N, CA, C and O atoms as a DFTB+ gen file, in Angstrom:
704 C
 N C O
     1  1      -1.799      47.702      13.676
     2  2      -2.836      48.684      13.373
     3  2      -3.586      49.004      14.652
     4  3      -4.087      48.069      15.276
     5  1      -3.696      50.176      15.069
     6  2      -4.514      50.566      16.355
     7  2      -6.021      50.646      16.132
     8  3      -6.629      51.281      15.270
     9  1      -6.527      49.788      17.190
    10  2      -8.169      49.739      17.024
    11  2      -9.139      50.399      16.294
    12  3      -9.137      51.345      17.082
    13  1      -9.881      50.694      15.562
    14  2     -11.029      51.766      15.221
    15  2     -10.509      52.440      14.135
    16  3     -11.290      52.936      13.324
    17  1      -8.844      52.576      13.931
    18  2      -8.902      52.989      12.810
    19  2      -9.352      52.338      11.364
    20  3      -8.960      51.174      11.286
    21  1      -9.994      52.736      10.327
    22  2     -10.589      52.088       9.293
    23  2      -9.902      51.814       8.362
    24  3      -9.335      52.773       7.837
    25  1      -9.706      50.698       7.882
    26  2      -8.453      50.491       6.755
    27  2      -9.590      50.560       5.393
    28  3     -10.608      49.879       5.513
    29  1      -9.448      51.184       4.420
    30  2      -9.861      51.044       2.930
    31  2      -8.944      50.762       2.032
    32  3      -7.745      51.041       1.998
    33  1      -9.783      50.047       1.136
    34  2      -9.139      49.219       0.121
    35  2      -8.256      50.558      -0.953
    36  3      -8.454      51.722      -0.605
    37  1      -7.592      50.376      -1.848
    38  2      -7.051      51.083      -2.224
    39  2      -6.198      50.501      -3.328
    40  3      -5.281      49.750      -2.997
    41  1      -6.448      50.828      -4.885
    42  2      -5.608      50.247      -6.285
    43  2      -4.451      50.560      -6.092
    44  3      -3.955      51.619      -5.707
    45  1      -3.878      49.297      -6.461
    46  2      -2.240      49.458      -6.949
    47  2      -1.778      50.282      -7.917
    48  3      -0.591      50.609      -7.898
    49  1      -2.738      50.799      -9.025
    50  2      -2.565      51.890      -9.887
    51  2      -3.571      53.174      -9.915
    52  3      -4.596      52.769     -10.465
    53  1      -3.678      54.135      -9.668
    54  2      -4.507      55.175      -9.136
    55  2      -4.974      55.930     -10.998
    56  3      -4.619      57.037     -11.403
    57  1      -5.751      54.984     -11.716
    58  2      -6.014      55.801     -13.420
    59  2      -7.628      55.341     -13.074
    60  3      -8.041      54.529     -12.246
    61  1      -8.199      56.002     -13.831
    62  2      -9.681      55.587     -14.004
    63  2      -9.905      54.370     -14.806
    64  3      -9.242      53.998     -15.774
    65  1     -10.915      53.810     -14.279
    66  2     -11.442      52.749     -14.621
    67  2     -11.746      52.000     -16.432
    68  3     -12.796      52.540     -16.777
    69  1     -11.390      51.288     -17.315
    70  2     -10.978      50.334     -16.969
    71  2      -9.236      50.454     -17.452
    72  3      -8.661      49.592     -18.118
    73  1      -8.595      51.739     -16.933
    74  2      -6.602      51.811     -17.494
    75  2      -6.551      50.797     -16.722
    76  3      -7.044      49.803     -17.254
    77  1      -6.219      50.654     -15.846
    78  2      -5.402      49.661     -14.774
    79  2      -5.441      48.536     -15.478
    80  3      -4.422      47.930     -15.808
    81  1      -7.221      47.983     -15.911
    82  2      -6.290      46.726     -16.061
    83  2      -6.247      46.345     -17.425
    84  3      -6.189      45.140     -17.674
    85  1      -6.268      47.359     -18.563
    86  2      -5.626      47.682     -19.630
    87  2      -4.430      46.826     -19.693
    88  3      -4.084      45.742     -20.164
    89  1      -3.715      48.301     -18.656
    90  2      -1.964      47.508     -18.396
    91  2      -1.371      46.797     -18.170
    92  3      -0.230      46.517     -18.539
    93  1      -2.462      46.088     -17.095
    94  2      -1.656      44.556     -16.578
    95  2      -2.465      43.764     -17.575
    96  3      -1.725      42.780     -17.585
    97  1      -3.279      43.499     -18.292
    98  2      -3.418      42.512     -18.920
    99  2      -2.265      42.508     -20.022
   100  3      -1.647      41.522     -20.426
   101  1      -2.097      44.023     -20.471
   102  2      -1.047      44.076     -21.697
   103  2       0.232      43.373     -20.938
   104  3       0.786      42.388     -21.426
   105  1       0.668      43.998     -19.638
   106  2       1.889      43.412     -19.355
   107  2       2.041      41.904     -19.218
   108  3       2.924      41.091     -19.492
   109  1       0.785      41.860     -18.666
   110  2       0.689      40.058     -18.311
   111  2       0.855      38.854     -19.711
   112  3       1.200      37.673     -19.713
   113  1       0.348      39.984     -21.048
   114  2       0.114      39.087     -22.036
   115  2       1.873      39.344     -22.289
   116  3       2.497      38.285     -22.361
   117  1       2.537      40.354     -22.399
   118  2       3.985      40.375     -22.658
   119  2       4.711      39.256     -21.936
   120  3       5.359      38.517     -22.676
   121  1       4.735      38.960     -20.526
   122  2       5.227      38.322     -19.535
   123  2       4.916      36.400     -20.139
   124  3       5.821      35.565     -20.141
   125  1       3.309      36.075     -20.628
   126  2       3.460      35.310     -21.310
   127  2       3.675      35.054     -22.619
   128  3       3.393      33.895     -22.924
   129  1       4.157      35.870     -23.678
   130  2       4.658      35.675     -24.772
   131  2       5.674      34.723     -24.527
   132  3       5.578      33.564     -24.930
   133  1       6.689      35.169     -23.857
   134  2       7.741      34.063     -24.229
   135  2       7.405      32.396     -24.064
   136  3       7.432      31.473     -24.878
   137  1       7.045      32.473     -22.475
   138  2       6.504      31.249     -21.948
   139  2       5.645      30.424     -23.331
   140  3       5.736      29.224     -23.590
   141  1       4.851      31.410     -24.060
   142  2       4.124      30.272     -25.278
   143  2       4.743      30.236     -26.091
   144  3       4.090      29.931     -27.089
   145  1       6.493      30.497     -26.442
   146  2       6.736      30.609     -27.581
   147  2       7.621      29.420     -26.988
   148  3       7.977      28.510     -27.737
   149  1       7.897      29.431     -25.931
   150  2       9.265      28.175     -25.539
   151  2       8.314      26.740     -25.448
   152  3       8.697      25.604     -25.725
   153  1       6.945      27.163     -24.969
   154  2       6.479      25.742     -24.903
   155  2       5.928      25.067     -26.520
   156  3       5.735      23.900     -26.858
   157  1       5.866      25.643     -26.860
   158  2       5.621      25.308     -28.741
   159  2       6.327      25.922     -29.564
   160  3       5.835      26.838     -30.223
   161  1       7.653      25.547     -29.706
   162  2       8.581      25.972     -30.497
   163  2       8.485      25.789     -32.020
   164  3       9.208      26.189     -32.933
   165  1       7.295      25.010     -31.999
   166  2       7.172      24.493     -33.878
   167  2       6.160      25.581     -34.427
   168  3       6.103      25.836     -35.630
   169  1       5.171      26.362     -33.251
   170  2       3.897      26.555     -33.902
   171  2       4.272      28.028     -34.124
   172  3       5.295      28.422     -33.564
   173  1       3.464      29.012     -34.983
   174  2       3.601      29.960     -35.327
   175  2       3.794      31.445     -34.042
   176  3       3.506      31.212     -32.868
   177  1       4.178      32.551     -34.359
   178  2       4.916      33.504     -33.345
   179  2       3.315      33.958     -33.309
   180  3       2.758      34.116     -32.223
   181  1       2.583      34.166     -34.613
   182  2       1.154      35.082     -33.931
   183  2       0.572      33.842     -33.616
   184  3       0.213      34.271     -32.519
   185  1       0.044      32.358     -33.602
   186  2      -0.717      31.941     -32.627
   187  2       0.388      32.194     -30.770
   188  3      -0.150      32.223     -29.664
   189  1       1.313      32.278     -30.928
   190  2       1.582      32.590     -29.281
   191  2       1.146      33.213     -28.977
   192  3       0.495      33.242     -27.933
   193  1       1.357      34.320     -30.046
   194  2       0.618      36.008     -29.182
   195  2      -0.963      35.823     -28.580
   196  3      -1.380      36.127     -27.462
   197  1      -1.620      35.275     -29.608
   198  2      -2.978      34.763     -29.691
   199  2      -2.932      33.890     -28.428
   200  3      -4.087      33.842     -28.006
   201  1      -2.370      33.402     -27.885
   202  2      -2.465      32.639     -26.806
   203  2      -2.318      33.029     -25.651
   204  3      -3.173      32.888     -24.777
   205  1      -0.786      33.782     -25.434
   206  2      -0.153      34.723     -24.140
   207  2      -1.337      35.775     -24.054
   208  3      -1.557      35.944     -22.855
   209  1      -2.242      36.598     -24.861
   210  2      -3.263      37.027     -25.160
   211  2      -4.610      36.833     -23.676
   212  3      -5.236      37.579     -22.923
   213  1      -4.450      35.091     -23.987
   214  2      -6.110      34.496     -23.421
   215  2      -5.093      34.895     -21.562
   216  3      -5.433      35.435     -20.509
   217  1      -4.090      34.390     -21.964
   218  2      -3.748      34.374     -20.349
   219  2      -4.018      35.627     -19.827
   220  3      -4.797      35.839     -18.898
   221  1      -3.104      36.806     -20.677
   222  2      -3.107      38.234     -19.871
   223  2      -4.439      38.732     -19.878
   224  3      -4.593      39.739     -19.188
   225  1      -5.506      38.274     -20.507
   226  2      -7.027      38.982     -20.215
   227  2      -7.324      38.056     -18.887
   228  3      -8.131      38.612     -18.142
   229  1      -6.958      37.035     -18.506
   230  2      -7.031      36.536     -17.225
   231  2      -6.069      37.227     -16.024
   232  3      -6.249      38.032     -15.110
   233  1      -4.998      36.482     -16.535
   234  2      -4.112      37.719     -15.480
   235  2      -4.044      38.920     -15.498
   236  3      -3.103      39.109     -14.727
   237  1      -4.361      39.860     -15.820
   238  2      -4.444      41.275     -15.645
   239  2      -5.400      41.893     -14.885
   240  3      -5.441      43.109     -14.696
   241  1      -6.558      40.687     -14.221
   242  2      -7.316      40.829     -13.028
   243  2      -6.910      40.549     -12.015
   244  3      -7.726      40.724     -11.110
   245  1      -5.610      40.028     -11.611
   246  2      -5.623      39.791     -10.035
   247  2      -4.838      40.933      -9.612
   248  3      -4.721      41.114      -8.400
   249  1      -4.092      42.003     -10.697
   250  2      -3.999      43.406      -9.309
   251  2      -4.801      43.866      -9.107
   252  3      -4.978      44.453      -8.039
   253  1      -5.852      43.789     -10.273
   254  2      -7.220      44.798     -10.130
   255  2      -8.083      44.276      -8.463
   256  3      -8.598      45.051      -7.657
   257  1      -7.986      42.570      -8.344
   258  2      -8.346      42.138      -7.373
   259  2      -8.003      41.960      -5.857
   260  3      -8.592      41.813      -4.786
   261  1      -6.614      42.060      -6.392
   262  2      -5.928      42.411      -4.973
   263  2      -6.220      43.626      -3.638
   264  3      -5.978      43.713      -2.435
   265  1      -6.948      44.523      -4.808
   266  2      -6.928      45.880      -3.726
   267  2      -8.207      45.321      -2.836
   268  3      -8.633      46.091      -1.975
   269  1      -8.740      44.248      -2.962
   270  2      -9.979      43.788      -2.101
   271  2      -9.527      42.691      -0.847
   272  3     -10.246      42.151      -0.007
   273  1      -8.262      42.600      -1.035
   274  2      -7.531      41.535      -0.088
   275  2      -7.122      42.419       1.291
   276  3      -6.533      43.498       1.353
   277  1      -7.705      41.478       2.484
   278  2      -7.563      42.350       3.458
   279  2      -6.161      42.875       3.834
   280  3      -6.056      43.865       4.558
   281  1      -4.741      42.019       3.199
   282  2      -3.615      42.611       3.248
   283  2      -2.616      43.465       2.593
   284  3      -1.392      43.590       2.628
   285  1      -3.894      44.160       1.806
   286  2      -3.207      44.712       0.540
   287  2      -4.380      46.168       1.160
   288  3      -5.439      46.377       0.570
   289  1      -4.113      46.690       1.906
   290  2      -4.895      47.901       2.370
   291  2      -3.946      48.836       2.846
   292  3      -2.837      48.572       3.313
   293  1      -4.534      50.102       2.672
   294  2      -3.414      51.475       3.145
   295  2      -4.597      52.311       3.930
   296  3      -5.773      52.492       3.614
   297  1      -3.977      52.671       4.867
   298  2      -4.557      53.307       6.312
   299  2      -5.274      54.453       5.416
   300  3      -4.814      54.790       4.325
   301  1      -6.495      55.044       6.002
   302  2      -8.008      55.736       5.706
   303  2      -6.926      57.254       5.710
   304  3      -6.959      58.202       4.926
   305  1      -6.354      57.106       6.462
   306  2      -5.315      58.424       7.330
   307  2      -4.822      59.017       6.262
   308  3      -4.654      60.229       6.123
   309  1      -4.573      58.129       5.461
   310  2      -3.249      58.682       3.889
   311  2      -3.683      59.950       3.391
   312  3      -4.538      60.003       4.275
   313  1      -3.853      60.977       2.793
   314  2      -4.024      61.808       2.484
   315  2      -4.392      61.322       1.028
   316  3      -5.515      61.402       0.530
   317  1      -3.443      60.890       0.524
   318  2      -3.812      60.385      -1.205
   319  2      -4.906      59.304      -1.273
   320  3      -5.734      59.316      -2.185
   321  1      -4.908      58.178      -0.109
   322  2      -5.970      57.474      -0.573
   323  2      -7.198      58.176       0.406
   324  3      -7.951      57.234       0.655
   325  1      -7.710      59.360       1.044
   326  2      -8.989      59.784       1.441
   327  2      -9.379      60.913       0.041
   328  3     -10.461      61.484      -0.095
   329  1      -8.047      61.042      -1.012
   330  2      -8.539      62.094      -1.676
   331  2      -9.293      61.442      -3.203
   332  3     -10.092      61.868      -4.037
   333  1      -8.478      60.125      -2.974
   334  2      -8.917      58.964      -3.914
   335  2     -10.279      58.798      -3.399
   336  3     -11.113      59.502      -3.969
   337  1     -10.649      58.144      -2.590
   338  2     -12.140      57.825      -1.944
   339  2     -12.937      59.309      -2.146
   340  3     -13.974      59.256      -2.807
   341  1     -12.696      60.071      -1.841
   342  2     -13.556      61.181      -2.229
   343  2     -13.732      61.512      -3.329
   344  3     -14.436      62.517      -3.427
   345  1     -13.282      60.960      -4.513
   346  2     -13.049      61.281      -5.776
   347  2     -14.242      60.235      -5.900
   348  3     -15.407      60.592      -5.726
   349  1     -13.883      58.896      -6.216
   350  2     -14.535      58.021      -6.396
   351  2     -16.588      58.003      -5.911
   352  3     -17.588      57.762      -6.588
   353  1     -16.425      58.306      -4.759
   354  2     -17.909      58.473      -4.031
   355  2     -18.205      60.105      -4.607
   356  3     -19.294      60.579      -4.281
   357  1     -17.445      60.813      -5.293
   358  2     -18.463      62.055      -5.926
   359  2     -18.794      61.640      -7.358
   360  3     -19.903      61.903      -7.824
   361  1     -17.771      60.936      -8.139
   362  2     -18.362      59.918      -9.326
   363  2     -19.118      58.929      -9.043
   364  3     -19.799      58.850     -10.065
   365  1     -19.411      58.247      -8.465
   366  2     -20.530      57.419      -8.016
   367  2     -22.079      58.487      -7.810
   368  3     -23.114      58.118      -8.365
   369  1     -22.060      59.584      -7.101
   370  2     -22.843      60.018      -6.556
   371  2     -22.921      61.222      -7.656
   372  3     -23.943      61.883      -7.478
   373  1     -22.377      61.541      -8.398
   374  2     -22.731      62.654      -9.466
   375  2     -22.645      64.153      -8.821
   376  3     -22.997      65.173      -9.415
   377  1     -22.178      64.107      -7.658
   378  2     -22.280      65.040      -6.559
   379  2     -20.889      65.775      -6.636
   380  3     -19.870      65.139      -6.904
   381  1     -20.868      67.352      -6.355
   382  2     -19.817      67.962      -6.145
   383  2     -19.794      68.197      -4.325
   384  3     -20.738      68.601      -3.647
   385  1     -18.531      67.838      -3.878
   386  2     -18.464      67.922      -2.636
   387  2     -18.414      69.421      -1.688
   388  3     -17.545      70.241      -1.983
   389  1     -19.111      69.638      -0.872
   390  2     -19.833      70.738      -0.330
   391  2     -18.094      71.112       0.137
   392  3     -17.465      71.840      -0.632
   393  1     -17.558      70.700       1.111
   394  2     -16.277      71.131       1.715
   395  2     -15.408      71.672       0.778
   396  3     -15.387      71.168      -0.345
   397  1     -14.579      72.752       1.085
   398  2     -13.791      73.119       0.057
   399  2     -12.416      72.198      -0.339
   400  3     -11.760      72.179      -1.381
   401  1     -12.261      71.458       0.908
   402  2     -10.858      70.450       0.752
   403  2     -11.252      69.173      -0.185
   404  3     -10.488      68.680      -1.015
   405  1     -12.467      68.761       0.069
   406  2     -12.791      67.870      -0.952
   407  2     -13.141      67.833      -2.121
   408  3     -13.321      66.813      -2.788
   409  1     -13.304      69.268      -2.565
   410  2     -13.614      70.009      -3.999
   411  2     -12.521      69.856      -4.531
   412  3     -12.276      69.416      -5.654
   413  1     -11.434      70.421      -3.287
   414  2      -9.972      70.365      -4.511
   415  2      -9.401      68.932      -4.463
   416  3      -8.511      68.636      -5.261
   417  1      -9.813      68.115      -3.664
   418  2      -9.283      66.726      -3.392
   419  2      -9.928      66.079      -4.883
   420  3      -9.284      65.304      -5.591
   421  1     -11.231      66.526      -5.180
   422  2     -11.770      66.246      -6.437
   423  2     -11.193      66.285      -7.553
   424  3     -10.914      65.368      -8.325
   425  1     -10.916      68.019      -7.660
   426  2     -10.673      68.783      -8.758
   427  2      -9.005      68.082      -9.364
   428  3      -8.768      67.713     -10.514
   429  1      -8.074      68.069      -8.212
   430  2      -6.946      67.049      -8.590
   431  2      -6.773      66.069      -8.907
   432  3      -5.710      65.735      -9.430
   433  1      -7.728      65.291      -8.709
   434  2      -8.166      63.732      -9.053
   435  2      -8.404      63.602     -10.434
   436  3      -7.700      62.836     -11.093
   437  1      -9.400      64.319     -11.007
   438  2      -9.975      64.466     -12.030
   439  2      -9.249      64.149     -13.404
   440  3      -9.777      63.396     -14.222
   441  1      -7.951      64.783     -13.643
   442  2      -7.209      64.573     -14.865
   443  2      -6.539      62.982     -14.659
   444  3      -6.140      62.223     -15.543
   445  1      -6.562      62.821     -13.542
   446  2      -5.599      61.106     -13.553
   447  2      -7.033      60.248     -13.696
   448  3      -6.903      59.228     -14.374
   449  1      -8.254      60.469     -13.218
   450  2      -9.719      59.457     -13.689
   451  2      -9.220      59.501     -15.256
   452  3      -8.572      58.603     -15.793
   453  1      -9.579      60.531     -15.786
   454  2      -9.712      60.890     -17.576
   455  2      -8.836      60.336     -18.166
   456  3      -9.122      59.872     -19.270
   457  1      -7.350      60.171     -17.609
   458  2      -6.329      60.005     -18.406
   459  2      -6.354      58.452     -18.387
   460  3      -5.833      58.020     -19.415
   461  1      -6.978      57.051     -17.195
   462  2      -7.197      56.320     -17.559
   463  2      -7.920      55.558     -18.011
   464  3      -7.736      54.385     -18.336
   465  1      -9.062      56.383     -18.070
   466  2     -10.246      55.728     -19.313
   467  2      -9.853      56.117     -20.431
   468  3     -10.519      55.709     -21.383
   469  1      -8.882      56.857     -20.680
   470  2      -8.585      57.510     -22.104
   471  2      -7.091      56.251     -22.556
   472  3      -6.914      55.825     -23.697
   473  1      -6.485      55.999     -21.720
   474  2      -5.175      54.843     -22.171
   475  2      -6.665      53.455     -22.019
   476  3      -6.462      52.514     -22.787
   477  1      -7.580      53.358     -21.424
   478  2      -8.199      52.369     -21.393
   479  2      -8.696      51.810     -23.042
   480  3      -8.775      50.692     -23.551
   481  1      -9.025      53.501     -23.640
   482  2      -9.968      53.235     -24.978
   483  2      -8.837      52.905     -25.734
   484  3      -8.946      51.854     -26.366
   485  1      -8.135      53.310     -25.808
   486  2      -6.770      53.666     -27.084
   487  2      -6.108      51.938     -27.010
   488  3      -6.174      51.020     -27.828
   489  1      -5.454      52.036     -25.599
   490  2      -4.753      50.806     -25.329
   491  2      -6.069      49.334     -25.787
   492  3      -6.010      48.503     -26.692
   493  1      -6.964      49.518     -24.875
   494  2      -8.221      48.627     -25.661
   495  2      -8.331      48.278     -26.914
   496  3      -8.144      47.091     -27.183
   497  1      -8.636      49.155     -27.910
   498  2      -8.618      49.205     -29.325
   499  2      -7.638      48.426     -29.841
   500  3      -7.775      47.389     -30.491
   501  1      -6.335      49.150     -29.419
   502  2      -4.862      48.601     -30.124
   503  2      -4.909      47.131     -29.992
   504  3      -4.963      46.303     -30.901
   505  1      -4.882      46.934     -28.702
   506  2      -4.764      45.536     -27.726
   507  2      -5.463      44.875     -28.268
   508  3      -5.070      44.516     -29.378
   509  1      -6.572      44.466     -27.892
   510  2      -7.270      43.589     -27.734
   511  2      -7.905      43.517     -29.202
   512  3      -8.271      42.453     -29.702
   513  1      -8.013      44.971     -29.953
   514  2      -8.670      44.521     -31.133
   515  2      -7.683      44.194     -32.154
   516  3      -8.166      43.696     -33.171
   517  1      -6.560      44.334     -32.136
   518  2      -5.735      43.350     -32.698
   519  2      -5.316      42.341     -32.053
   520  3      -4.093      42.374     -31.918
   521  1      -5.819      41.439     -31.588
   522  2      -5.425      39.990     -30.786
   523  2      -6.930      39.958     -31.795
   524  3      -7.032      39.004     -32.567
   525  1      -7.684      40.654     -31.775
   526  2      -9.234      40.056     -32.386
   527  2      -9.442      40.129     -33.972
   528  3     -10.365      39.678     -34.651
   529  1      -8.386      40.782     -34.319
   530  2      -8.504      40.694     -35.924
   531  2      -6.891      39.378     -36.091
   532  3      -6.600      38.797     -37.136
   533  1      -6.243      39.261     -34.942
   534  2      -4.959      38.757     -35.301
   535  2      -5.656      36.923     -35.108
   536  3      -5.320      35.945     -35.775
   537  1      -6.362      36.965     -34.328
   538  2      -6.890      35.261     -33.784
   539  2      -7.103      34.617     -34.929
   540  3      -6.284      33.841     -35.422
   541  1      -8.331      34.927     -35.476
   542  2      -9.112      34.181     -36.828
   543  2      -8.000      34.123     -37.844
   544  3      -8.307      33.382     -38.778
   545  1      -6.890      34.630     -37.952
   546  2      -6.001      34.213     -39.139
   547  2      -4.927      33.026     -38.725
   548  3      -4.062      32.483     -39.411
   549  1      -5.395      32.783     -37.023
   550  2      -4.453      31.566     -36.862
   551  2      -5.298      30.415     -36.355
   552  3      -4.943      29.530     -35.577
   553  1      -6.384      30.569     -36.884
   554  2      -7.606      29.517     -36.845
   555  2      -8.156      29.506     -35.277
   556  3      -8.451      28.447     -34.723
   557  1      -8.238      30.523     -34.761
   558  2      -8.836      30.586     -33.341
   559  2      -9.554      31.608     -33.507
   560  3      -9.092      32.711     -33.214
   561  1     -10.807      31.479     -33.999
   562  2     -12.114      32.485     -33.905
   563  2     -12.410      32.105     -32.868
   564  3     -12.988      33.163     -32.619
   565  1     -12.571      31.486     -31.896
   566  2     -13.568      31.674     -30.482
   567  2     -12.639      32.441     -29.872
   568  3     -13.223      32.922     -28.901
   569  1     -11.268      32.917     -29.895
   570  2     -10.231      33.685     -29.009
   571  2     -10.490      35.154     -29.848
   572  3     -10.188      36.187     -29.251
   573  1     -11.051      35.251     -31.237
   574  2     -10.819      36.286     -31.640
   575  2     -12.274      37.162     -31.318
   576  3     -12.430      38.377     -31.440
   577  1     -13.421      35.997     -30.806
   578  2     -14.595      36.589     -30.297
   579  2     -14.564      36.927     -28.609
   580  3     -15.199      37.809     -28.031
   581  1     -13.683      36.005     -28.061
   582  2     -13.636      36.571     -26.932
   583  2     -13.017      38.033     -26.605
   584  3     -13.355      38.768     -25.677
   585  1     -11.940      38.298     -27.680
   586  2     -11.373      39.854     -27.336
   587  2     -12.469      40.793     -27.900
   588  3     -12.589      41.826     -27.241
   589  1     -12.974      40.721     -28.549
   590  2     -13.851      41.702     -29.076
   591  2     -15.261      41.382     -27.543
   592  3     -15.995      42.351     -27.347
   593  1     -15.340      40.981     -27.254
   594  2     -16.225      41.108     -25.847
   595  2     -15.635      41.566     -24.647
   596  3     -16.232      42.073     -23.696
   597  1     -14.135      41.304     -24.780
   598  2     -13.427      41.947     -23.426
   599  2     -13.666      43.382     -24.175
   600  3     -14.234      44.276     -23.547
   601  1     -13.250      43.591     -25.464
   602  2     -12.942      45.100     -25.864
   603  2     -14.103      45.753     -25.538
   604  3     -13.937      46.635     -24.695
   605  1     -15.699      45.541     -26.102
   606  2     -16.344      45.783     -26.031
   607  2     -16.725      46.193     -24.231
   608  3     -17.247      47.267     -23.933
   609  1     -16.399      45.268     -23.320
   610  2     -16.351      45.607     -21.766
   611  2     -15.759      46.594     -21.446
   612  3     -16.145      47.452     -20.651
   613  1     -14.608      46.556     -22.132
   614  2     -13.527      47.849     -21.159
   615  2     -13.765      48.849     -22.011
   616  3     -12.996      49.764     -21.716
   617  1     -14.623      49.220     -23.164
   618  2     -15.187      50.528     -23.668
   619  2     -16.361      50.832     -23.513
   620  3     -16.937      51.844     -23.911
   621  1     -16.883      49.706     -22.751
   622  2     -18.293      50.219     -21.918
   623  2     -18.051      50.935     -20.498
   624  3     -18.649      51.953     -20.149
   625  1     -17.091      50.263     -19.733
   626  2     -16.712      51.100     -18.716
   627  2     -15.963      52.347     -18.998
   628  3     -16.104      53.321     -18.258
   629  1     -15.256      52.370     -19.918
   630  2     -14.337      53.352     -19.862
   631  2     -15.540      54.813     -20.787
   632  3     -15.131      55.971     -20.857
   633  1     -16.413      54.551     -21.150
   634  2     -17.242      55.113     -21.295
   635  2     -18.170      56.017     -20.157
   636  3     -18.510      57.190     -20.001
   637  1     -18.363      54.634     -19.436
   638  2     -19.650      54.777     -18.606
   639  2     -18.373      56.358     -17.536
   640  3     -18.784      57.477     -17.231
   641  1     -16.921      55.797     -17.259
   642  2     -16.133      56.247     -16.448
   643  2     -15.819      57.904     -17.207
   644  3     -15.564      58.918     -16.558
   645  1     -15.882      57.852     -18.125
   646  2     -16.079      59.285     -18.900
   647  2     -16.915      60.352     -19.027
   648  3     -16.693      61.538     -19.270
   649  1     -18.322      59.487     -18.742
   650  2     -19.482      60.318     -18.930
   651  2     -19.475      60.504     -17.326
   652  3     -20.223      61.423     -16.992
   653  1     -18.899      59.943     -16.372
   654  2     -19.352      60.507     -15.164
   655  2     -18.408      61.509     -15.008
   656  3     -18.839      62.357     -14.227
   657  1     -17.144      61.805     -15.485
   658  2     -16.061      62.864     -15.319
   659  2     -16.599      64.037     -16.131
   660  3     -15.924      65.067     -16.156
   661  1     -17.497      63.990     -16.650
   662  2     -17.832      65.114     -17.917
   663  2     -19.010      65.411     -16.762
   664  3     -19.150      66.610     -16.521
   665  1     -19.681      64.708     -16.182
   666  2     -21.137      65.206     -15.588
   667  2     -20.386      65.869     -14.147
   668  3     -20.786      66.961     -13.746
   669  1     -19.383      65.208     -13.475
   670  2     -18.470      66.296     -12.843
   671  2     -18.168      67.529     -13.452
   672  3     -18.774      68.592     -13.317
   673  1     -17.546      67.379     -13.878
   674  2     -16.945      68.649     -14.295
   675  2     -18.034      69.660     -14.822
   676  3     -17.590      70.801     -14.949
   677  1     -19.186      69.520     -15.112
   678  2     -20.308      70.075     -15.746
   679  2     -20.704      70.942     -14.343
   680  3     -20.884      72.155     -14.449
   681  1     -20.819      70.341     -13.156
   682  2     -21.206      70.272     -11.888
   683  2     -20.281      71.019     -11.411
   684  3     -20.592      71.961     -10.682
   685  1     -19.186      70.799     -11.671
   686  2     -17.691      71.667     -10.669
   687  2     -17.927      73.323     -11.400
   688  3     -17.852      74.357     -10.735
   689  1     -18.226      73.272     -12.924
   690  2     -18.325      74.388     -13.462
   691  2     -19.502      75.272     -12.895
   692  3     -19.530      76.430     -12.480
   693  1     -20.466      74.293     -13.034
   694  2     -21.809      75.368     -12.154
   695  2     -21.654      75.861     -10.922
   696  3     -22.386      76.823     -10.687
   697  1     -20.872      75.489      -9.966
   698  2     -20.369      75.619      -8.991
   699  2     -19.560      76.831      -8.413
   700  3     -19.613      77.190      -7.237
   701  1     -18.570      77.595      -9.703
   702  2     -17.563      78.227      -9.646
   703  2     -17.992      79.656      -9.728
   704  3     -17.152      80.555      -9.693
């Protein structure tokens, strides 16, 4: 890497906040299904799920965490990740960007934010609130209260990540 240039962090999956880790927790809980079904071969198929479950709401944070690892960075230079960062700091800032390249760097961004707070709510619901109605019937209510608090998290963000794409776009419209 040549001196001075600035490396920024940058997601392994480019959806609005909380899709990403929607997916990897779902995938992560798939990845341990089997693993709990081979290590307790006597006990029932929905306590596994209920179990592979607790893992993938754990594991489905370390891609989310990775993009903070200093070796998991993509050069400032990229075109896709300065149009990402500009996206992000005009949702943070409620602000439509004065330059015209960063308006449209915005304006393109915009449907991939929406589309993953929108797999965030749906996938959320499905997910997690059936692991939370599925727990208590295999005698694990503290697992079936913990998903209903993850659920409840990732539809607070995916909320909070909605209402700032709507107050964009409210902003991009006054604009035009």
């Amino acid at each position: 890497m040549a001196e001075g240039k600035p490396r920024r962090r940058t997601p392994l999956v480019r959806l609005g906040a909380p899709g990403p880790y929607v997916l990897f927790a779902l995938l992560s809980t798939v990845l341990w299904f089997p693993v709990r079904l081979f290590e307790d071969p006597d006990r029932s198929v929905p306590l596994a799920l209920v179990r592979a479950g607790l893992y993938g709401v754990g594991w489905g944070l370390i891609p989310i965490l990775m993009a903070f690892l200093p070796g998991v960075r993509a050069r400032a230079d990229s075109g896709q990740v300065r149009a990402w960062n500009r996206l992000r700091a005009a949702l943070r800032r409620g602000e439509v960007p004065a330059d015209e390249a960063d308006r449209a760097a915005v304006i393109g961004q915009l449907p991939t934010v929406r589309r993953g707070a929108l797999i965030a709510v749906v996938g959320g619901v499905l997910f997690f609130g059936g692991l939370a109605v599925l727990a208590p019937t295999v005698d694990r209510t503290a697992s079936g209260v913990f998903y209903v608090v993850v659920l409840t998290i990732v539809l607070a963000l995916a909320g909070v990540t909605l209402g700032r794409v709507r107050r964009l776009d409210r902003r991009l419209a006054d604009t035009r």
